[in-house]
Every structure is written in structure tokens, then in C-alpha cells.
Amino acid sequence: MTAEPPSTRAQTSTAAPSAADGAFPPPPFDPELAAVLDLLGDQVQSSVSPEDIPALRRTASMYRLSDDELDRGGLFEVEDVVVPGPAGSPDISLLVCRPTGVTEPPPVIYHVHGGGMITGDNRIGTNGALDWAEELGLAVVSVEYRLAPEHPHPAPVEDCYAGLVWTAEHAKDLGVDPSRILLFGGSAGGGLAAALALLARDRGGPKLIGQMLVSPMLDDRNDSVSARQMAGLGAWDRTANATGWGALLGAARGGPDVSPYAAPARATDLSGLPPAFIDVGSAETFRDEDVAYASRLWQAGGRAELHVWPGGCHGFEGFAPRIALAQDAQAARLRWLRRLLAAG
């Protein structure tokens, strides 16, 4: 693996809430969302244990998009590109979706898929990026990274970084603009995207115009009030979070020696990062760590836009896309993207 920069940006620690588990009542779900959750029942899985990983992967594979779905009736040219991985590691795959009919190299959404570090691939979760790309004339590059626990940290983030560097260096071959690369990831992908922004800064890597972090998975300590509040509720609760972080970090999870490139909440220096969009539900595990990350970006003199969607649970816009809250969330992301691109 590529060595990490010296630990001059060491991790911080946070104290667990002083109240005992169960002392914090959970915030209510949005009424429309609550009705969808009731309707879906066990289809929305709150808790995940290590024993559930194989079944979770089988389920996720059902949501892979085909080339016909990705090209959207000829709007995109779809290509799978195999590129060198990190030094001494296997090659990785990039899914490239270029808009057809453009005359100038378009900006790039560099997409990192979610899945709790333990599941998913680069054809899952790309619909949101393709929606924006279709609306704004952008290209999408989605990276395939090795999954934990078979491949613990730093394998996933190093794969993502290798793909990012290759994309920037081969932008002419891809027909895209290397000066206008935007990071995008949701959940675990959001955490990896945040880590990529840190790595690009610390290694003098590709210049990035922004980072869109949707309910990002940032903090392995899993000890926030929101994590305790939402145990057993919604999607991806504290038990599931422990499973994902445990797969990635093993016995180091929650300890003093976790790298900020694994858990970006551990970074002490958040200066010099590209503008960030961060959104999260008020009724989900990641609420407090995401709000804290946005606050620390501001404290470091950075630019960040934060949305906390009232009554939203983790991934609500994915399984309840028609409710008003999900429509508002999608609209806010698109508006931010328009402003970001107009400014650059």
C-alpha cells in the first residue's frame, strides 16, 4: 500500500455522552417517511452483524445497474476501464459515463459508492450522480474499491485515491476536464470521499472543486448521542455501524490510533479542503458526527453547506424518493452543484 503522510494531522478523541444508553429519546421520523418505513417493514434493515455480510452482499448485487440503464437512452457513453491500483496492489475498475453530444470536456463527478465499507460496487448508487450529470452536462466516474473485512484499511481508501489520481492524469484520454473534479459519496462512500479530500490535500494530489458528502460515515467511535438515540431504529443503527467499522479497522476501532484517512472525524486539521456539501437526517446514527464535521470545517476557515433533514433516517431518499422531504433534499443538492459549477 502507499504510505500515509506523516502524522502531523493527528486524530482527536471525543468523550462519550454522560448519560446512559437509552437516556436520550429518539427524534420522530417525518410522517410520510414513517408511513413508508411501516410499509416496508423488514425490508429496511436497522442492525447488521458480521454474520449478515454475505446476505447483505447478495441483496446489494440485485441493485447493480446495467449498461442500458446507465446510458439513459444514449445520453451517456458507458465504459469500464481497468487502471493500476495502489503500489503492490491489484488493478481497479472505473465505471466511466461520458455525456454524448458535448463539445467541451465536461466536469467530473468522482463517485464513491456506499455500503458500510462491507458491500456494494461501482454500479450501485450511481443514479443520483447520473441525474445531476444529465441535468448539468457532467461526466461520472465511479470507482470500484476492495471491501472489508477481507481488505481492511487502508485498502478501500487507497483504491479510491489511485482511481482519482488516474482520472486526473488521464483526463484528456477520457475527454473530461481535470481541473473540475467533484467528489461525491453517500454513507461509507461519503466517509471515503471526505478521506480522499484529506489525502489529496496532504499528498499534493488532484485539485478538487468540491466534496458532496451525503450522510457520510465519518467517526469509528460510534459513541454520539444520535448513535445511541437511533439504536434499533431506521436504517444502519449503532450495531450496524460497529459492524462496518469493525470490518474496516478490526481491534483498532474506537481506539487511539485510528487514521484520519480511515475515519475523517479523527483529523485535527480541516483547513485547505474543497467546499463541502453535507447533509444528514435528524433521526439517524450519523447526525451528530456530520454536524460536528461541518462545524469544524467552518472553524478551520472552510466553506461548507449543512442540511439536517427533520425526521429523515439514513438513506431515506433512496427508499422513499417521492416524499416531500426526499424531494427537498435532492433539490438542495442540485442547487449547490449549480452554484459550485457557476463559481468555478
C-alpha angles and dihedrals in degrees: 000000000000110000118249120241117265113287096257089127095055125183127263129219130225128205119241117247112280094229121082123255111284094028092107115069113221118250113248123261119247105272094240091046092048089056091051091048090052090049094048094044112167092006086083104064115206101182129039125188127194089258089060096060098093092050091045090055092050090052093047092053089065089068097056111127120232124225089256090056093045097050092054097213095319098316091118135038106223124208136165111217124191112211136175115281126213116312110291093007134103124277117267133219126238121196107214121196112183121186113243122229097029119137099198129049105269128224115262132236104207102205125204113190125228130230107131092275088287107075145022137063140225094278094057121087095010095120094089093051091047091050090056092042091053092048097045104028097251135148123235125215113185119193128218112215133181115263132230143269089035089045111029127186129338093028098076098046093040090053090051092048093049089053092048093051092047091050092053094044094047097039092121091056090048092046094236136122111261092195093061108055119147123194117223130178140147127214107334087004089056091053091048091048090053089049090050090055089053093047094047090052096045096043096041089246132156117333110246128203096204150334123233109199114186112193089329122205100229113148127058093191091080091195104118126124091248091053089054094043095054100044107142093004134105117343129328102010130185093284092052089047091053089051093052096045092042090054091050100041108019115197091353092071111121093003131118099265105060115133120237086228087065097039111018092197085073093065114108095195117057096163124121096029126137119262112286136213111199125179133170140160122259089227101054141091096251098051099102098041091049094048090048091050092052090048092051091050088056091046088054090054094258134138119250137157114206129195124182107190109215111239094001119142126202112298094000094148090056099057098026102037096151099057117104093246092056092047090052091049093051092047092051092053092050092048091052091049091051092052093045093051093044090052093050 
